[in-house]
Coordinates of C-alpha atoms and ligand atoms in Angstrom, one line a residue:
M1389 CA 0.0 0.0 0.0
L1390 CA 1.2 3.5 -0.8
F1391 CA 2.0 5.8 2.0
E1392 CA 0.2 8.5 0.0
D1393 CA -3.1 6.8 0.6
V1394 CA -2.5 7.0 4.3
A1395 CA -1.4 10.7 4.1
K1396 CA -4.6 11.5 2.1
A1397 CA -6.7 9.8 4.8
F1398 CA -4.9 11.7 7.5
D1399 CA -5.5 15.0 5.7
E1400 CA -9.2 14.2 5.5
I1401 CA -9.3 13.1 9.1
E1402 CA -7.7 16.4 10.2
G1403 CA -10.6 18.3 8.6
K1404 CA -13.2 16.3 10.5
S1405 CA -14.2 16.5 14.1
G1406 CA -16.9 13.8 14.0
R1407 CA -15.8 10.4 15.3
L1408 CA -18.0 8.5 12.7
E1409 CA -16.3 10.2 9.7
M1410 CA -12.9 9.5 11.1
T1411 CA -13.8 5.9 11.7
D1412 CA -15.0 5.4 8.1
L1413 CA -11.9 7.0 6.7
L1414 CA -9.6 4.8 8.7
A1415 CA -11.8 1.7 7.9
R1416 CA -11.3 2.3 4.2
I1417 CA -7.5 2.2 4.8
F1418 CA -7.7 -1.0 6.9
E1419 CA -9.8 -2.6 4.2
K1420 CA -7.0 -2.4 1.7
A1421 CA -4.1 -3.2 4.1
S1422 CA -2.2 -6.4 4.5
P1423 CA -1.7 -7.6 8.1
E1424 CA 1.8 -6.1 8.3
E1425 CA 0.5 -2.8 6.8
A1426 CA -2.4 -2.7 9.2
E1427 CA 0.0 -3.1 12.1
R1428 CA 2.2 -0.2 11.0
I1429 CA -0.8 2.0 10.2
A1430 CA -2.3 1.4 13.6
Y1431 CA 0.9 2.5 15.3
I1432 CA 1.5 5.5 13.0
T1433 CA -2.0 6.8 13.5
Q1434 CA -1.2 6.9 17.2
G1435 CA 2.0 8.8 16.6
E1436 CA 4.0 5.7 17.8
L1437 CA 6.2 3.0 16.3
R1438 CA 5.7 0.3 18.9
P1439 CA 3.5 -0.1 22.0
P1440 CA 4.3 2.2 24.9
Y1441 CA 6.1 -0.4 26.9
D1442 CA 8.8 -0.9 24.3
G1443 CA 9.8 2.7 25.1
I1444 CA 10.8 3.6 21.5
D1445 CA 11.3 7.3 21.0
L1446 CA 12.1 8.9 17.6
G1447 CA 14.3 11.3 19.4
L1448 CA 14.4 13.9 16.6
G1449 CA 14.3 17.6 17.6
E1450 CA 13.1 20.5 15.6
K1451 CA 16.7 21.5 14.8
F1452 CA 17.3 18.2 13.0
A1453 CA 14.1 18.4 11.1
I1454 CA 14.9 21.9 10.0
E1455 CA 18.3 20.7 8.8
A1456 CA 16.7 17.8 6.8
I1457 CA 14.1 20.1 5.2
R1458 CA 16.9 22.5 4.3
K1459 CA 19.0 19.7 2.7
A1460 CA 16.1 18.2 0.8
S1461 CA 14.4 21.4 -0.4
G1462 CA 17.5 23.3 -1.4
Y1463 CA 16.2 26.4 0.5
P1464 CA 18.6 28.2 2.9
K1465 CA 18.2 27.5 6.6
S1466 CA 17.0 31.1 7.1
T1467 CA 14.1 30.5 4.8
V1468 CA 13.1 27.3 6.6
E1469 CA 13.3 29.1 10.0
K1470 CA 11.4 32.1 8.8
E1471 CA 8.6 29.9 7.5
F1472 CA 8.6 28.0 10.8
E1473 CA 8.1 31.2 12.7
K1474 CA 5.2 32.1 10.4
E1475 CA 3.5 28.8 10.4
G1476 CA 4.4 27.4 13.8
D1477 CA 4.3 23.9 12.3
L1478 CA 7.3 22.3 10.6
G1479 CA 4.9 19.8 8.9
V1480 CA 3.2 22.7 7.0
V1481 CA 6.6 24.2 6.3
A1482 CA 7.9 21.0 4.7
E1483 CA 4.8 20.6 2.7
K1484 CA 5.0 24.2 1.4
L1485 CA 8.7 24.2 0.6
F1486 CA 8.6 20.8 -1.1
S1487 CA 5.7 21.9 -3.3
E1488 CA 7.9 24.8 -4.4
K1489 CA 10.9 22.6 -4.5
K1490 CA 14.1 23.9 -6.0
Q1491 CA 15.9 20.6 -6.3
Q1492 CA 13.7 18.2 -8.1
S1493 CA 14.8 14.6 -7.5
L1494 CA 14.9 12.8 -10.8
F1495 CA 14.4 9.4 -9.4
R1496 CA 11.5 9.8 -7.1
K1497 CA 10.2 6.4 -5.9
S1498 CA 6.7 6.1 -4.6
L1499 CA 6.8 5.5 -0.8
S1500 CA 5.1 2.5 0.6
V1501 CA 3.7 2.3 4.1
L1502 CA 6.2 -0.4 5.0
S1503 CA 9.2 1.5 3.7
V1504 CA 8.2 4.7 5.5
Y1505 CA 7.7 2.8 8.7
N1506 CA 11.1 1.0 8.3
S1507 CA 12.9 4.3 7.7
M1508 CA 11.3 5.8 10.8
F1509 CA 12.1 2.7 12.8
K1510 CA 15.7 2.9 11.7
I1511 CA 15.8 6.6 12.6
S1512 CA 14.6 5.7 16.1
R1513 CA 17.2 3.0 16.6
A1514 CA 20.3 4.9 15.5
T1515 CA 22.6 5.5 18.5
G1516 CA 26.2 6.4 19.1
S1517 CA 28.6 8.6 17.2
G1518 CA 27.4 9.8 13.8
S1519 CA 23.8 8.8 14.6
Q1520 CA 22.4 12.3 14.2
T1521 CA 23.9 12.6 10.8
M1522 CA 22.5 9.2 9.9
K1523 CA 19.1 10.2 11.2
I1524 CA 19.1 13.4 9.1
N1525 CA 20.2 11.6 6.0
R1526 CA 17.5 9.0 6.3
L1527 CA 14.9 11.8 6.7
V1528 CA 16.3 13.5 3.7
E1529 CA 16.0 10.3 1.7
L1530 CA 12.4 10.0 2.8
Y1531 CA 11.8 13.7 1.8
N1532 CA 13.4 13.1 -1.6
N1533 CA 10.8 10.5 -2.4
A1534 CA 7.8 12.1 -0.7
T1535 CA 5.0 14.2 -2.1
P1536 CA 4.4 17.5 -0.3
L1537 CA 1.5 16.0 1.6
E1538 CA 3.5 13.0 2.7
A1539 CA 6.3 15.3 3.8
R1540 CA 3.8 17.1 6.1
Y1541 CA 2.9 13.9 7.9
V1542 CA 6.4 12.4 8.0
T1543 CA 7.7 15.6 9.6
R1544 CA 5.0 15.8 12.2
F1545 CA 5.5 12.1 13.0
V1546 CA 9.2 12.3 13.5
L1547 CA 8.8 15.3 15.8
G1548 CA 6.1 13.5 17.8
Q1549 CA 3.5 16.0 16.7
L1550 CA 1.1 14.0 14.6
R1551 CA -1.8 14.8 16.8
L1552 CA -4.6 13.6 14.6
G1553 CA -7.0 13.4 17.5
V1554 CA -7.7 9.7 16.7
G1555 CA -7.9 7.7 19.9
D1556 CA -7.7 4.0 20.4
P1557 CA -11.5 3.5 20.4
T1558 CA -11.7 5.0 16.9
I1559 CA -9.0 2.6 15.6
L1560 CA -10.9 -0.4 17.2
D1561 CA -14.1 0.7 15.6
A1562 CA -12.4 1.2 12.3
L1563 CA -11.1 -2.3 12.3
S1564 CA -14.5 -3.7 12.9
V1565 CA -16.1 -1.5 10.2
S1566 CA -13.4 -2.5 7.8
H1567 CA -14.5 -6.1 8.0
T1568 CA -18.3 -6.1 8.7
G1569 CA -19.3 -2.5 7.7
D1570 CA -20.4 -1.9 11.3
K1571 CA -19.1 -2.0 14.9
S1572 CA -20.4 -5.4 15.7
L1573 CA -16.8 -6.8 16.3
R1574 CA -15.7 -3.9 18.4
E1575 CA -16.2 -5.6 21.7
E1576 CA -14.1 -8.6 20.8
I1577 CA -11.3 -6.5 19.3
E1578 CA -11.3 -4.3 22.4
R1579 CA -11.1 -7.3 24.6
A1580 CA -7.9 -8.4 22.8
Y1581 CA -6.5 -4.9 23.0
N1582 CA -7.2 -4.6 26.7
L1583 CA -5.4 -7.9 27.3
C1584 CA -2.1 -6.8 25.5
S1585 CA -2.2 -3.0 25.2
D1586 CA -0.6 -3.3 21.7
I1587 CA -2.8 -1.7 19.1
G1588 CA -0.5 -2.8 16.2
Y1589 CA -0.4 -6.4 17.2
V1590 CA -4.2 -6.5 17.5
A1591 CA -4.7 -4.8 14.1
R1592 CA -2.3 -7.4 12.5
L1593 CA -4.0 -10.4 14.0
F1594 CA -7.4 -9.1 13.2
I1595 CA -6.6 -8.5 9.5
E1596 CA -5.0 -11.9 9.3
D1597 CA -8.1 -13.5 10.6
P1598 CA -10.9 -11.8 12.7
K1599 CA -11.5 -15.1 14.5
K1600 CA -8.2 -14.5 16.3
M1601 CA -9.8 -11.9 18.5
K1602 CA -12.1 -14.4 20.3
E1603 CA -9.2 -16.8 20.7
F1604 CA -6.9 -14.1 22.0
K1605 CA -4.9 -15.0 25.1
I1606 CA -2.9 -13.1 27.7
E1607 CA 0.9 -13.3 27.3
V1608 CA 3.6 -12.6 29.9
F1609 CA 5.4 -9.4 29.1
K1610 CA 2.5 -7.9 27.3
P1611 CA 0.9 -5.7 30.0
I1612 CA -2.9 -5.7 30.5
M1613 CA -4.9 -2.4 30.5
P1614 CA -5.5 -1.6 34.2
A1615 CA -9.0 -2.0 35.5
L1616 CA -10.4 1.3 36.7
A1617 CA -12.5 2.3 39.7
E1618 CA -15.8 4.1 39.9
R1619 CA -16.4 6.3 42.9
L1620 CA -19.4 6.7 45.2
P1621 CA -19.7 9.2 48.0
T1622 CA -20.8 7.2 51.0
P1623 CA -20.5 3.6 52.5
K1624 CA -24.3 3.4 52.3
E1625 CA -24.3 3.8 48.5
I1626 CA -21.5 1.4 48.1
I1627 CA -23.3 -1.4 50.0
A1628 CA -26.5 -0.5 48.1
K1629 CA -24.7 -1.1 44.8
L1630 CA -22.5 -4.1 45.7
G1631 CA -24.2 -5.8 48.7
K1632 CA -21.7 -8.0 50.5
C1633 CA -18.3 -7.0 49.2
A1634 CA -14.5 -7.0 49.8
V1635 CA -12.9 -3.9 51.2
E1636 CA -9.2 -3.3 50.6
Y1637 CA -7.1 -0.5 51.8
K1638 CA -6.4 2.1 49.1
Y1639 CA -2.7 2.7 49.1
D1640 CA -1.5 6.0 47.8
G1641 CA 1.7 5.0 45.9
F1642 CA 2.1 4.0 42.3
R1643 CA 0.4 1.2 40.5
I1644 CA 2.6 -1.5 39.0
A1645 CA 2.0 -4.7 37.0
I1646 CA 4.5 -7.4 37.6
H1647 CA 5.3 -10.0 35.0
K1648 CA 7.5 -13.0 35.7
K1649 CA 8.6 -15.9 33.6
G1650 CA 11.4 -18.0 35.0
N1651 CA 14.0 -15.6 36.2
R1652 CA 13.0 -12.8 33.9
V1653 CA 10.9 -10.1 35.6
E1654 CA 9.4 -6.9 34.1
I1655 CA 7.5 -4.2 35.9
Y1656 CA 5.1 -1.9 34.1
S1657 CA 3.6 1.4 35.2
R1658 CA -0.1 2.3 35.1
R1659 CA 0.7 4.0 31.8
L1660 CA 2.2 0.7 30.6
E1661 CA 5.7 2.0 30.5
K1662 CA 8.5 -0.5 31.4
M1663 CA 9.8 0.6 34.8
T1664 CA 11.8 -2.5 35.7
H1665 CA 15.1 -0.7 36.2
M1666 CA 13.6 1.6 38.8
F1667 CA 12.8 -1.2 41.1
P1668 CA 15.8 -3.5 41.7
D1669 CA 14.6 -4.3 45.2
V1670 CA 11.1 -5.4 43.9
V1671 CA 12.6 -7.5 41.0
E1672 CA 14.8 -9.4 43.5
G1673 CA 11.7 -10.1 45.7
V1674 CA 9.7 -11.3 42.7
Q1675 CA 12.4 -13.6 41.5
K1676 CA 12.0 -15.5 44.8
L1677 CA 8.3 -16.1 44.3
K1678 CA 7.2 -19.7 43.8
P1679 CA 5.2 -19.4 40.6
K1680 CA 7.2 -19.8 37.4
E1681 CA 4.8 -17.8 35.3
V1682 CA 2.7 -15.1 36.8
I1683 CA 1.3 -11.6 36.2
F1684 CA -0.1 -9.7 39.2
E1685 CA -0.7 -6.1 40.1
G1686 CA -0.2 -4.0 43.2
E1687 CA 0.6 -0.6 44.6
A1688 CA 4.3 0.3 45.4
L1689 CA 4.9 2.5 48.4
A1690 CA 8.0 3.6 50.3
F1691 CA 8.0 2.8 54.0
N1692 CA 9.8 4.9 56.6
E1693 CA 11.2 2.4 59.1
D1694 CA 12.1 5.1 61.7
E1695 CA 8.7 6.7 61.7
K1696 CA 6.9 3.4 61.0
R1697 CA 4.7 5.1 58.4
F1698 CA 4.1 5.0 54.7
Y1699 CA 5.3 7.8 52.6
S1700 CA 2.8 9.7 50.5
F1701 CA 2.6 9.4 46.7
Q1702 CA 4.7 12.5 46.4
E1703 CA 7.4 11.4 48.8
T1704 CA 7.6 8.0 47.1
M1705 CA 8.0 9.7 43.7
H1706 CA 10.7 11.8 45.2
R1707 CA 12.6 8.7 46.1
R1708 CA 12.8 7.7 42.5
R1709 CA 13.8 11.1 41.2
K1710 CA 16.2 12.5 43.7
Y1711 CA 18.4 9.7 44.8
G1712 CA 20.5 7.2 43.1
L1713 CA 18.5 4.0 42.7
K1714 CA 20.8 2.0 45.0
E1715 CA 20.8 4.6 47.7
A1716 CA 17.0 5.1 47.4
S1717 CA 16.4 1.4 47.8
G1718 CA 18.2 1.3 51.1
K1719 CA 16.9 4.6 52.5
Y1720 CA 13.3 4.2 51.4
P1721 CA 12.6 0.5 51.1
L1722 CA 9.6 -0.1 48.8
H1723 CA 6.7 -2.4 49.6
V1724 CA 4.4 -3.7 47.1
F1725 CA 0.8 -4.4 48.2
A1726 CA -0.5 -6.9 45.7
F1727 CA -4.2 -6.5 45.0
D1728 CA -5.0 -8.6 41.9
L1729 CA -3.9 -11.5 39.8
H1730 CA -4.1 -11.7 36.0
Y1731 CA -2.3 -14.9 35.1
L1732 CA -0.9 -17.9 36.9
E1733 CA 1.1 -20.9 35.4
G1734 CA -0.6 -20.7 32.0
E1735 CA -4.1 -19.9 33.3
D1736 CA -5.9 -16.6 32.4
C1737 CA -7.2 -15.5 35.7
T1738 CA -9.0 -12.3 34.5
Q1739 CA -12.1 -14.4 33.8
L1740 CA -12.3 -15.7 37.4
P1741 CA -14.4 -14.0 40.0
Y1742 CA -12.6 -11.6 42.3
L1743 CA -12.6 -13.9 45.3
D1744 CA -11.0 -16.8 43.4
R1745 CA -8.3 -14.5 42.1
R1746 CA -7.7 -13.3 45.6
K1747 CA -7.4 -16.9 46.9
K1748 CA -4.9 -17.8 44.2
L1749 CA -2.9 -14.6 45.1
E1750 CA -2.9 -15.7 48.7
S1751 CA -1.5 -19.1 47.7
F1752 CA 2.0 -17.6 47.0
L1753 CA 1.9 -14.2 48.9
P1754 CA 3.0 -12.5 51.1
T1755 CA 6.7 -12.9 50.9
G1756 CA 9.4 -10.3 51.6
V1757 CA 8.7 -6.9 50.1
I1758 CA 5.7 -8.3 48.2
K1759 CA 2.8 -8.0 50.6
L1760 CA -0.9 -8.5 50.2
S1761 CA -3.3 -5.6 50.3
R1762 CA -5.3 -5.7 53.5
M1763 CA -8.8 -7.2 52.8
R1764 CA -11.9 -7.9 54.7
I1765 CA -15.4 -9.0 53.6
V1766 CA -18.2 -6.7 54.8
S1767 CA -22.0 -6.7 54.6
T1768 CA -23.1 -3.4 56.1
P1769 CA -22.3 0.3 55.7
K1770 CA -21.2 0.4 59.3
E1771 CA -18.6 -2.3 58.8
L1772 CA -17.4 -0.6 55.7
D1773 CA -17.2 2.8 57.4
S1774 CA -15.1 1.4 60.2
L1775 CA -12.5 0.0 57.8
F1776 CA -12.5 3.3 56.0
Q1777 CA -11.8 5.2 59.3
N1778 CA -9.1 2.6 60.1
A1779 CA -7.5 3.4 56.7
L1780 CA -7.5 7.1 57.4
T1781 CA -5.8 6.7 60.8
M1782 CA -3.1 4.7 59.0
R1783 CA -2.7 7.8 56.8
L1784 CA -3.9 5.9 53.7
E1785 CA -6.1 7.4 51.0
G1786 CA -9.2 5.5 51.7
I1787 CA -10.6 2.1 50.7
M1788 CA -11.5 0.2 47.5
A1789 CA -14.7 -1.8 47.7
K1790 CA -14.7 -4.8 45.3
D1791 CA -17.5 -6.9 43.8
L1792 CA -16.9 -10.5 45.0
K1793 CA -18.1 -12.0 41.8
A1794 CA -16.7 -9.6 39.2
K1795 CA -14.2 -10.6 36.6
Y1796 CA -11.1 -8.4 36.1
T1797 CA -12.4 -5.5 33.9
A1798 CA -9.3 -4.8 31.9
G1799 CA -9.2 -1.2 30.7
K1800 CA -12.7 -0.5 31.9
R1801 CA -14.4 1.6 34.6
K1802 CA -17.1 -0.7 35.8
F1803 CA -18.7 -1.0 39.2
A1804 CA -16.4 -4.0 40.0
W1805 CA -14.3 -1.6 42.0
I1806 CA -15.6 1.4 43.9
K1807 CA -13.3 3.9 45.6
L1808 CA -14.1 5.9 48.7
K1809 CA -11.5 8.5 49.4
K1810 CA -10.9 10.7 52.3
S1811 CA -11.5 13.8 50.3
Y1812 CA -15.1 13.0 49.5
G1813 CA -17.5 15.2 51.3
K1814 CA -15.3 16.3 54.1
E1815 CA -11.9 17.7 53.3
M1816 CA -10.8 18.3 49.7
D1817 CA -12.5 17.1 46.6
T1818 CA -10.2 16.7 43.6
I1819 CA -10.3 15.5 40.0
D1820 CA -7.5 14.6 37.6
A1821 CA -7.7 16.9 34.6
V1822 CA -5.7 17.4 31.4
I1823 CA -4.0 20.7 30.6
V1824 CA -5.2 22.0 27.2
G1825 CA -4.1 25.6 27.4
Y1826 CA -2.4 28.3 29.5
Y1827 CA -2.4 32.0 30.3
R1828 CA 0.1 34.7 30.3
G1829 CA 0.9 36.2 33.8
K1830 CA -0.7 39.5 34.6
G1831 CA 0.0 42.0 37.4
S1832 CA 2.3 40.5 40.1
R1833 CA 2.6 37.4 38.0
A1834 CA 3.9 39.1 34.9
K1835 CA 7.4 38.4 36.0
F1836 CA 6.8 34.6 35.8
G1837 CA 5.1 34.9 32.4
F1838 CA 2.6 32.4 33.7
G1839 CA -1.0 33.0 34.7
G1840 CA -2.6 29.6 35.1
I1841 CA -4.0 26.7 33.0
L1842 CA -7.1 25.7 31.2
V1843 CA -8.0 22.1 32.0
A1844 CA -10.3 19.5 30.6
V1845 CA -11.7 16.0 31.4
Y1846 CA -12.1 13.1 28.9
N1847 CA -15.4 12.1 27.6
D1848 CA -14.9 8.4 26.9
E1849 CA -18.2 8.1 25.1
T1850 CA -17.3 10.6 22.4
S1851 CA -13.5 10.3 22.7
R1852 CA -13.2 14.1 23.1
F1853 CA -11.8 16.4 25.8
E1854 CA -14.2 18.9 27.4
T1855 CA -13.0 21.9 29.5
I1856 CA -13.9 22.2 33.1
A1857 CA -11.8 24.9 34.8
K1858 CA -9.4 27.7 34.5
V1859 CA -6.9 27.1 37.3
G1860 CA -5.0 30.2 38.5
S1861 CA -4.2 29.4 42.1
G1862 CA -2.3 26.8 44.1
F1863 CA 1.0 27.2 42.2
T1864 CA 4.2 28.0 44.1
E1865 CA 6.6 30.4 42.4
E1866 CA 8.8 27.4 41.6
E1867 CA 5.9 25.6 40.0
M1868 CA 4.9 28.6 37.9
E1869 CA 8.3 28.7 36.4
K1870 CA 8.3 24.9 35.8
F1871 CA 4.8 25.0 34.2
Q1872 CA 5.8 27.9 32.0
K1873 CA 8.8 26.1 30.7
M1874 CA 7.1 22.8 30.3
L1875 CA 4.1 24.2 28.5
D1876 CA 6.1 26.5 26.3
E1877 CA 7.6 23.4 24.7
D1878 CA 4.2 22.0 23.9
K1879 CA 2.5 25.1 22.6
V1880 CA 0.4 24.6 19.5
K1881 CA -1.1 27.2 17.2
R1882 CA -4.6 25.8 16.9
P1883 CA -6.9 24.3 19.6
P1884 CA -6.5 20.5 19.8
S1885 CA -8.8 18.9 17.3
N1886 CA -10.3 16.6 19.9
L1887 CA -11.2 19.4 22.3
D1888 CA -14.6 21.1 22.9
Y1889 CA -14.1 24.5 24.3
A1890 CA -16.0 27.7 25.0
M1891 CA -13.3 29.9 26.4
E1892 CA -9.9 30.5 24.8
P1893 CA -6.6 30.5 26.7
D1894 CA -3.7 32.7 25.6
F1895 CA -1.9 29.5 24.3
W1896 CA -3.1 26.1 23.4
V1897 CA -1.2 23.0 24.3
H1898 CA -1.6 19.4 23.1
P1899 CA -3.5 17.3 25.8
K1900 CA -0.7 15.5 27.5
Y1901 CA -0.1 16.6 31.1
V1902 CA -2.5 15.5 33.9
V1903 CA -2.9 17.5 37.0
E1904 CA -4.9 16.9 40.2
V1905 CA -7.1 19.9 40.8
A1906 CA -9.0 20.6 44.1
Y1907 CA -12.3 22.5 44.1
D1908 CA -15.1 23.6 46.4
N1909 CA -18.0 22.4 44.3
I1910 CA -19.3 21.9 40.8
T1911 CA -21.7 24.3 39.0
R1912 CA -23.2 24.8 35.6
S1913 CA -21.5 27.5 33.5
P1914 CA -21.6 28.6 29.9
T1915 CA -17.8 29.0 29.9
H1916 CA -17.1 25.3 30.0
T1917 CA -18.1 22.3 27.9
C1918 CA -17.9 19.3 30.3
G1919 CA -21.2 17.4 30.0
K1920 CA -22.8 20.4 28.3
E1921 CA -26.6 20.7 28.4
E1922 CA -28.6 23.6 27.0
G1923 CA -25.5 25.7 26.4
K1924 CA -24.1 25.2 29.8
G1925 CA -21.3 22.8 30.9
L1926 CA -20.1 21.7 34.3
A1927 CA -17.3 23.8 35.9
L1928 CA -15.2 23.6 39.1
R1929 CA -15.7 26.4 41.5
F1930 CA -12.6 27.8 43.2
P1931 CA -10.2 25.3 41.4
R1932 CA -6.7 25.0 42.9
M1933 CA -3.7 23.2 41.6
V1934 CA -2.6 20.3 43.8
R1935 CA 0.0 18.4 41.9
I1936 CA 1.1 17.0 38.6
R1937 CA 0.0 13.4 38.1
D1938 CA 2.8 12.1 36.0
D1939 CA 1.7 8.5 36.5
K1940 CA -1.5 9.3 34.4
G1941 CA -1.9 9.9 30.7
P1942 CA -4.6 12.2 29.2
F1943 CA -7.0 9.3 28.6
N1944 CA -6.8 8.3 32.3
S1945 CA -8.0 11.6 33.5
T1946 CA -11.3 11.9 35.3
T1947 CA -14.1 11.3 32.8
T1948 CA -17.1 13.5 32.0
K1949 CA -19.3 10.7 33.3
E1950 CA -17.6 10.8 36.7
V1951 CA -17.9 14.6 36.9
E1952 CA -21.6 14.2 36.1
E1953 CA -21.9 11.7 38.9
I1954 CA -20.1 13.9 41.4
F1955 CA -22.4 16.8 40.4
R1956 CA -25.4 14.6 40.8
F1957 CA -24.4 13.4 44.3
S1958 CA -23.2 16.7 45.7
Ligands
AMP767 P1 -7.7 6.7 41.5 O1 -6.3 6.9 41.0 O2 -8.1 7.6 42.5 O3 -8.7 6.6 40.3 O4 -7.8 5.2 42.2 C1 -7.5 4.0 41.6 C2 -6.0 3.7 42.0 O5 -5.9 3.3 43.3 C3 -5.6 2.4 41.2 O6 -5.1 2.8 40.0 C4 -4.4 2.0 42.1 O7 -3.2 2.6 41.7 C5 -4.8 2.5 43.5 N1 -5.0 1.5 44.5 C6 -4.5 1.5 45.8 N2 -4.8 0.5 46.5 C7 -5.6 -0.3 45.7 C8 -6.3 -1.5 45.9 N3 -6.3 -2.2 47.1 N4 -7.0 -2.0 44.9 C9 -7.0 -1.4 43.7 N5 -6.4 -0.2 43.4 C10 -5.7 0.3 44.4

C-alpha cells in the first residue's frame, strides 16, 4: 500500500471532528491493508512506532528536522526558519517548501507504508557517534521521495507532533467497520486490545483473521490495561450497589503490574511503560516467588522504618527522582501491596471472579517486600465505614470496595471496584484533569510569564476532551516557572482537534499533562463544555492546583461521566 493513501486519509481526518467520519476514513484504509501494513498504520496513527512499553522514541528535535528540510528542499536555513516562525508547524513548512521545491529529484520512488515505517524505525534505533547525521540523512532520503502532503505527515510524525485526534476507540471501531461494515466486532477487538495494550499487534492479528480476537490469550510481558475504579460518595451507597463485598485499603503509591517468567521479571507502570530498572529491590523479591509464570498487580509505596509510616505518593516519587537508585532502595525501602492476579502458570485469571483470584494470590503471597493488600469482607455500611476510618488513621487514602463476583475488567471503569477516598464530602475534593491551554501572567505574576492553566476532562463516550476549569491558584513560584517552561515546549497554534471549548486561553497545548485539581463544588457554567446541556457545561468552583499526576496519561483523567456523577451526588 502506498503511504500516499494514508497521508490523504490523515489529511481528510484532520478536517473532520466527527468520530464517525474519522472511523470510516480509517476503515477504508484497513480494508486495503495487509496484516503487516495494518500493524504499522495502527501505530503510526497513534504517533507511535511500537506499543508504549517498548519505550521507543524517535528522538528527533526541531533542529534536525529543519536541517533535513533544508537539505532536501535546497532552500537556505534562514528561509526554513522564517517559514517556521510564520506557520508554527514544521509539517506545514515541509509541505510548502517541497511543493515549491528547487531541487527536483529525478528518481522519485513512490513511498510505501512499509518503507516509510522501516525508515522511521531505523531513525529511532540509531545511536552512538554519527547517529544524528545518519538520522538526518534518512529523513532527507524520505523527503526526496515524498509528495508534499507525505512530507507534512512524515515531519509531524518524527517530531512526535502528529496529533490527529484519533484515539484507540476509533481505531478499534475502524477495524470492525473494515470487516463487517459496522461496529459489531468492536467488543471482541477491544477485549484483545485490553489484554495486550498493543494496538498494532491487534490490528495485524485481526486483518490476518478476525477469529483470532475471540481466541486471544494473555501473554507474559504484554501488559494488560489496568481496571479502573468508579467512585461513590458514602459507605451506604457502596453497599446498596454491591451488597456483601470485599474492602481493601487504598494505598497512595504508584500502581505497577509485575510480570514473571522463569528468572525474567518486568515491571510496568499504570501507563504501561516499562519501569523494571527503577525497582531492583522489587525485582529481587519477585524472583524469589514460587510461581514460574505469573502476572499480578499492586501498589508500590515507600516505608519509613524510623517513623513506621508509609510515605505519601509525592514522597515515594521523590525517592525515584532525587536519589541514586541504590541509595534510594536502602533509604526508602519499597513495599508492594499486591491486589490482583491476572495470570498464573498458564491460566488466564482475568475471567475468574474476584474472590477466586484473591485466593490464588494468597497461595503464594505475602513474601518479603511483596505483601498483600489488607482485605476484609463486609456486609453493612457500618462495617465498611469502620474500615474506612481505620485506613484514614493509618494515613492511607481511603478504601476500595470490590464486587466479589466480578471478573477483572481490563481497561474499563465498571462497578467491579468502587473507591471511597478521604477527600469526599469532608476535606478536599479533587479531580484529575488534562492541561489544554495556559495563560500569560498579569499583574504581580507578569514576571513569571505564567498566569494559570485551562484544564479538561475526557469524555470516553465521544473520545473528546471537554473543558472544566481555568486554574490560576495553588501554584508556588517554583511551579509557575516549571509550568511555563514545560508548556512553552508543547504550545500549538490551533486548539487541539479533539477538544470542545467555549473559552480561549492565551496559548493552546496538546493534551498531555494530567494535574490533580482541588475545588469547592461543581456548578453549571456557559464558559465550560464538560457534560454540556442547554448551552451550559459543568465547571469547578474555586479550582486549585494540587500536583502533577505524571503517573497518568490524558486518557486516564477523570471522565465527563464521573464529573456528572459527582455533580449529581453533591
Ligand atoms: P484513582 O487513582 O483515585 O482513580 O484510584 C485508583 C487507583 O488506586 C488504582 O489505579 C491503584 O493505583 C490504586 N490502589 C491503591 N490500593 C488499591 C487496591 N487495594 N485495589 C485497587 N487499586 C488500588
